[in-house]
PDB file of C-alpha atoms in Angstrom:
ATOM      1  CA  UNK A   1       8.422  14.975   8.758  1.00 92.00           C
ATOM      2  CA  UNK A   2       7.655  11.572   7.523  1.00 96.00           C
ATOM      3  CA  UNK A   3       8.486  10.565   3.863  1.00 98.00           C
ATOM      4  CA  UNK A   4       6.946   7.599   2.130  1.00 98.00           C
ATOM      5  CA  UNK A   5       8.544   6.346  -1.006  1.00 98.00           C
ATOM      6  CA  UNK A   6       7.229   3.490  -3.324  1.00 97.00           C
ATOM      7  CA  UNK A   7       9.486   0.999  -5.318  1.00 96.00           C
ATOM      8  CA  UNK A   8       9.033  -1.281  -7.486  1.00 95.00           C
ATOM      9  CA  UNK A   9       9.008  -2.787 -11.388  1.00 92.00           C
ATOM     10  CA  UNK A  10       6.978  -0.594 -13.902  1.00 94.00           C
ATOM     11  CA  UNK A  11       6.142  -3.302 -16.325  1.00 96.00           C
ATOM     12  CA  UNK A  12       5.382  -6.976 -15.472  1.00 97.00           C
ATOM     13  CA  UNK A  13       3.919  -9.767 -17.468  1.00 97.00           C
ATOM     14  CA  UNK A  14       0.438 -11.127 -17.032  1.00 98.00           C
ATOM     15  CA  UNK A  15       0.222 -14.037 -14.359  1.00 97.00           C
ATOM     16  CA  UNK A  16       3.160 -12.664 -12.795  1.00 97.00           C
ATOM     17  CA  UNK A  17       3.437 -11.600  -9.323  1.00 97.00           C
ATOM     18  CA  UNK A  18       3.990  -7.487  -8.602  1.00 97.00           C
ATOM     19  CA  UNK A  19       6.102  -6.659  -5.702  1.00 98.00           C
ATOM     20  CA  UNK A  20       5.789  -3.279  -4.337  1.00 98.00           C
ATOM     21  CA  UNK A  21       8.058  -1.742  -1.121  1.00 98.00           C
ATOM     22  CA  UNK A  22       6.920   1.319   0.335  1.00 98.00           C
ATOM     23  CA  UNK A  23      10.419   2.561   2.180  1.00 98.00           C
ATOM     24  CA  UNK A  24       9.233   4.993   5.884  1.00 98.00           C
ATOM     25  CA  UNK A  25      11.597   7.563   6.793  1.00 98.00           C
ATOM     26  CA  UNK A  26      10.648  10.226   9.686  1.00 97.00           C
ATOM     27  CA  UNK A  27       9.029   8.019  11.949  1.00 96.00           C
ATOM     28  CA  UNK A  28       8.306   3.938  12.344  1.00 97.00           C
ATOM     29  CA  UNK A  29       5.770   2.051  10.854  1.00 97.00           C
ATOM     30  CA  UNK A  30       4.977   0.520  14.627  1.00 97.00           C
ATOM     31  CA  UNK A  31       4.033   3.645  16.248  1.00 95.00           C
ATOM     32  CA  UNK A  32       0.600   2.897  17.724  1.00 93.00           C
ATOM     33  CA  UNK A  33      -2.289   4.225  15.963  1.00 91.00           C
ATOM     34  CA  UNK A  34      -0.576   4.277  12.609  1.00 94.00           C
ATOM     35  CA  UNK A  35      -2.279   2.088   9.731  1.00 95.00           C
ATOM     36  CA  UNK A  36       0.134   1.457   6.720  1.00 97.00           C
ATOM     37  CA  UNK A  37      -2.230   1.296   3.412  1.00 97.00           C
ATOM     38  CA  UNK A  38      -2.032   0.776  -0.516  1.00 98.00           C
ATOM     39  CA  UNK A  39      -4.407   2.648  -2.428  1.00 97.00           C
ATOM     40  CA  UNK A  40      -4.150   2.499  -6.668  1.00 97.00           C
ATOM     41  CA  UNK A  41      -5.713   4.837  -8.846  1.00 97.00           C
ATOM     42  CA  UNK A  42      -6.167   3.222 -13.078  1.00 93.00           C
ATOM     43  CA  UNK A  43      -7.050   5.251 -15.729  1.00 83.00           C
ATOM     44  CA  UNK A  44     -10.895   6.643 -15.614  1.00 76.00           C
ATOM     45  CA  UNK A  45     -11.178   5.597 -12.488  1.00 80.00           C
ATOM     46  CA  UNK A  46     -11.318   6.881  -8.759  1.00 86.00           C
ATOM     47  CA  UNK A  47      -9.119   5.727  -6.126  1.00 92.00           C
ATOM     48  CA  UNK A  48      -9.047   1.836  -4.794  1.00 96.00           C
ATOM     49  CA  UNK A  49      -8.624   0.756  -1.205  1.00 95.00           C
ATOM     50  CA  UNK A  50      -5.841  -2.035  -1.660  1.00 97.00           C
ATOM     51  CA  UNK A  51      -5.202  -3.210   2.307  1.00 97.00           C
ATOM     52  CA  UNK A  52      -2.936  -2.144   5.076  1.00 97.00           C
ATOM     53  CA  UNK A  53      -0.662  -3.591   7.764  1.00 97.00           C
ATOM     54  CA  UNK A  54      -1.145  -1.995  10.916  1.00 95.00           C
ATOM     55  CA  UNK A  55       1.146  -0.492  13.501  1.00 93.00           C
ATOM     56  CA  UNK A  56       1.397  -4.190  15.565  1.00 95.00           C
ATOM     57  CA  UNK A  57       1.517  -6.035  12.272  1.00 96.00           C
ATOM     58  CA  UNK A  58      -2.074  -6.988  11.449  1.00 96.00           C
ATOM     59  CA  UNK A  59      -3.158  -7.458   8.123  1.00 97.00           C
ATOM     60  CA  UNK A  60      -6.504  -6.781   5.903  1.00 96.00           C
ATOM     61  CA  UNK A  61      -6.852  -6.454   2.590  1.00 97.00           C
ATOM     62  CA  UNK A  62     -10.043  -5.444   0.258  1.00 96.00           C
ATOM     63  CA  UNK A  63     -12.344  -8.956  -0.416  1.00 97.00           C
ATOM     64  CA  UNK A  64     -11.848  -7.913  -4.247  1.00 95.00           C
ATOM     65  CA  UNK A  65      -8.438  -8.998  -3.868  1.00 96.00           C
ATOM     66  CA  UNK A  66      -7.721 -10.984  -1.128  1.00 95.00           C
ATOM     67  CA  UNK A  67      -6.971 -14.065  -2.745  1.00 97.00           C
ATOM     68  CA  UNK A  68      -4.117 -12.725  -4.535  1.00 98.00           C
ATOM     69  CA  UNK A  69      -2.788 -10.176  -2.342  1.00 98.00           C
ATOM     70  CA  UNK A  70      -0.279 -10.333   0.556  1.00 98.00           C
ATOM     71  CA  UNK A  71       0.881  -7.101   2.932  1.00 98.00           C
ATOM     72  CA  UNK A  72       3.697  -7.567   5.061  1.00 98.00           C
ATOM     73  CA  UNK A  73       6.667  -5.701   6.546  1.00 98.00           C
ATOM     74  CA  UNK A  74      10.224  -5.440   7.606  1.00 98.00           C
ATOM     75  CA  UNK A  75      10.375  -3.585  10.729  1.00 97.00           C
ATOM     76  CA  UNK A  76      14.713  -3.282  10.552  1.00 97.00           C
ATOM     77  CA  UNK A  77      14.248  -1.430   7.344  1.00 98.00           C
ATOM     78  CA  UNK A  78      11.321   0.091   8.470  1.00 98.00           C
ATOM     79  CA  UNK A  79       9.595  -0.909   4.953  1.00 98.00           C
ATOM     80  CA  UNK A  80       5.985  -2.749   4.241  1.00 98.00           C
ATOM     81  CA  UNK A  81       5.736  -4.580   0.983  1.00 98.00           C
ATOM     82  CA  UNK A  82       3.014  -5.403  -1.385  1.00 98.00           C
ATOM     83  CA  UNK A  83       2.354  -8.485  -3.629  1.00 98.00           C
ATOM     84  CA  UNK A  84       0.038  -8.718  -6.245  1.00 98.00           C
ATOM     85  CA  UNK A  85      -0.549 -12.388  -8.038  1.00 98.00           C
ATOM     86  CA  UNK A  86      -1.586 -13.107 -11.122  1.00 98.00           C
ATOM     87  CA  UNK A  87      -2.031  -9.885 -12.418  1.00 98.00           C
ATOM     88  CA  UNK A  88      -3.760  -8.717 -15.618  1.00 96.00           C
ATOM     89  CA  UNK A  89      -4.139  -5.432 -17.536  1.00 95.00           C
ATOM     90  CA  UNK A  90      -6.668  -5.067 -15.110  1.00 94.00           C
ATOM     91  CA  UNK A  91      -4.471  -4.438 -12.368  1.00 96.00           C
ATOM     92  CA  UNK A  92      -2.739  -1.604 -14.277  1.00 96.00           C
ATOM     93  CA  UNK A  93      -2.481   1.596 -12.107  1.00 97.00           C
ATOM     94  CA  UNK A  94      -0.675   3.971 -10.546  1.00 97.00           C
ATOM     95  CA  UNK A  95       0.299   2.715  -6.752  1.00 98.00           C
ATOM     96  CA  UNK A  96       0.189   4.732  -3.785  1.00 98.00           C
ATOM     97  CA  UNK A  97       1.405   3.956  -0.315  1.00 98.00           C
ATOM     98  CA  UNK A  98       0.393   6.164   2.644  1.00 97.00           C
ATOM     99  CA  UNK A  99      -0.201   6.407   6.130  1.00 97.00           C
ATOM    100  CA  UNK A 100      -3.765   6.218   8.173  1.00 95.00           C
ATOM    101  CA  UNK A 101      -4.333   7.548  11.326  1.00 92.00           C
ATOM    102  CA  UNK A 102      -6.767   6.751  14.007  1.00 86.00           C
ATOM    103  CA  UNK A 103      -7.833   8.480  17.171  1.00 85.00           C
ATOM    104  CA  UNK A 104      -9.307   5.868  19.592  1.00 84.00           C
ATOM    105  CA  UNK A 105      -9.927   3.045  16.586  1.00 78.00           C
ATOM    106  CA  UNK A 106     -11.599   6.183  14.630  1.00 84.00           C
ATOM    107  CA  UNK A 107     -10.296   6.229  11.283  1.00 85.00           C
ATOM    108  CA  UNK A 108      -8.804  10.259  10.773  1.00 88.00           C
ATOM    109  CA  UNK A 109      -7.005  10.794   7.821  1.00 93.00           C
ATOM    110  CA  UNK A 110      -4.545   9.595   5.114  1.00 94.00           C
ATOM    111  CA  UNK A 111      -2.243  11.995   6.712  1.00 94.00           C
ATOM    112  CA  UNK A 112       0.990  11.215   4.319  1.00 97.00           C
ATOM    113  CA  UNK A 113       1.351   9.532   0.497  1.00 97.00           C
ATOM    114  CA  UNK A 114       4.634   8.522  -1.337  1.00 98.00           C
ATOM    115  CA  UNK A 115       4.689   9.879  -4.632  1.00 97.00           C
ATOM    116  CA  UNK A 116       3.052   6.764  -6.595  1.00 97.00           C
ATOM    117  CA  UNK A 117       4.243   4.511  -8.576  1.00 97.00           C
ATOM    118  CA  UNK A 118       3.285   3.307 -12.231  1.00 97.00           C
ATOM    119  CA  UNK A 119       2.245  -0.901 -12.951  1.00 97.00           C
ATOM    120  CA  UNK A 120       1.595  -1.876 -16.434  1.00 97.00           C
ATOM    121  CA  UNK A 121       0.943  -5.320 -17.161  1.00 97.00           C
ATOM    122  CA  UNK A 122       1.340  -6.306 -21.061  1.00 95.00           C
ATOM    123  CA  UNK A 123       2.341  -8.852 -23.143  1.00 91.00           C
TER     124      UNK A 123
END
């Protein structure tokens, strides 16, 4: 089955820049239909849509946090990467990376998650 596992630093200064690799095993990130997403969850909130990189390598990423966010991926490793700018305690969460699947452009399902990983930003 496919496995998604998040990497990354757990602590990072403010105004820094957050790099996050979410490593596929069990099946390739350009298999059509597949969309490759970052959700966060921070404390007393819900879940937040991040952005994906699709299957062909197409990019979109919520207008919250566009200007300081960048998706892309390494297809030999089979790996998509996240990079968060300028971050502030604000962007303290836990990090998920997971898979989206649609059926004729139909969004389905979040059919697979890594295991999330934890960002603080402090001083």
């Amino acid at each position: 089955q496919v496995q998604l596992q998040e990497s990354g630093p757990g602590l990072v200064k403010p105004s820094q820049t957050v790099s996050l690799t979410c490593t596929v095993s069990g099946g390739s990130i350009t298999t059509k239909d597949y969309y490759w997403t970052w959700i966060r969850q921070s404390p007393g909130k819900g879940l937040e849509w991040i952005g994906y990189i699709t299957y062909s390598g197409s990019t979109i990423v919520s207008p919250s946090l566009k200007s300081r966010t960048s998706i892309s991926r390494d297809t030999s490793k089979n790996q998509f990467t996240l990079q968060l700018s300028s971050v502030t305690p604000e962007d303290t969460a836990v990090y998920y990376c997971t898979r989206g699947l649609t059926t004729d452009s139909v969004w389905k399902e979040y059919d697979y998650w890594g295991q999330g990983t934890q960002v603080t930003v402090s001083s």
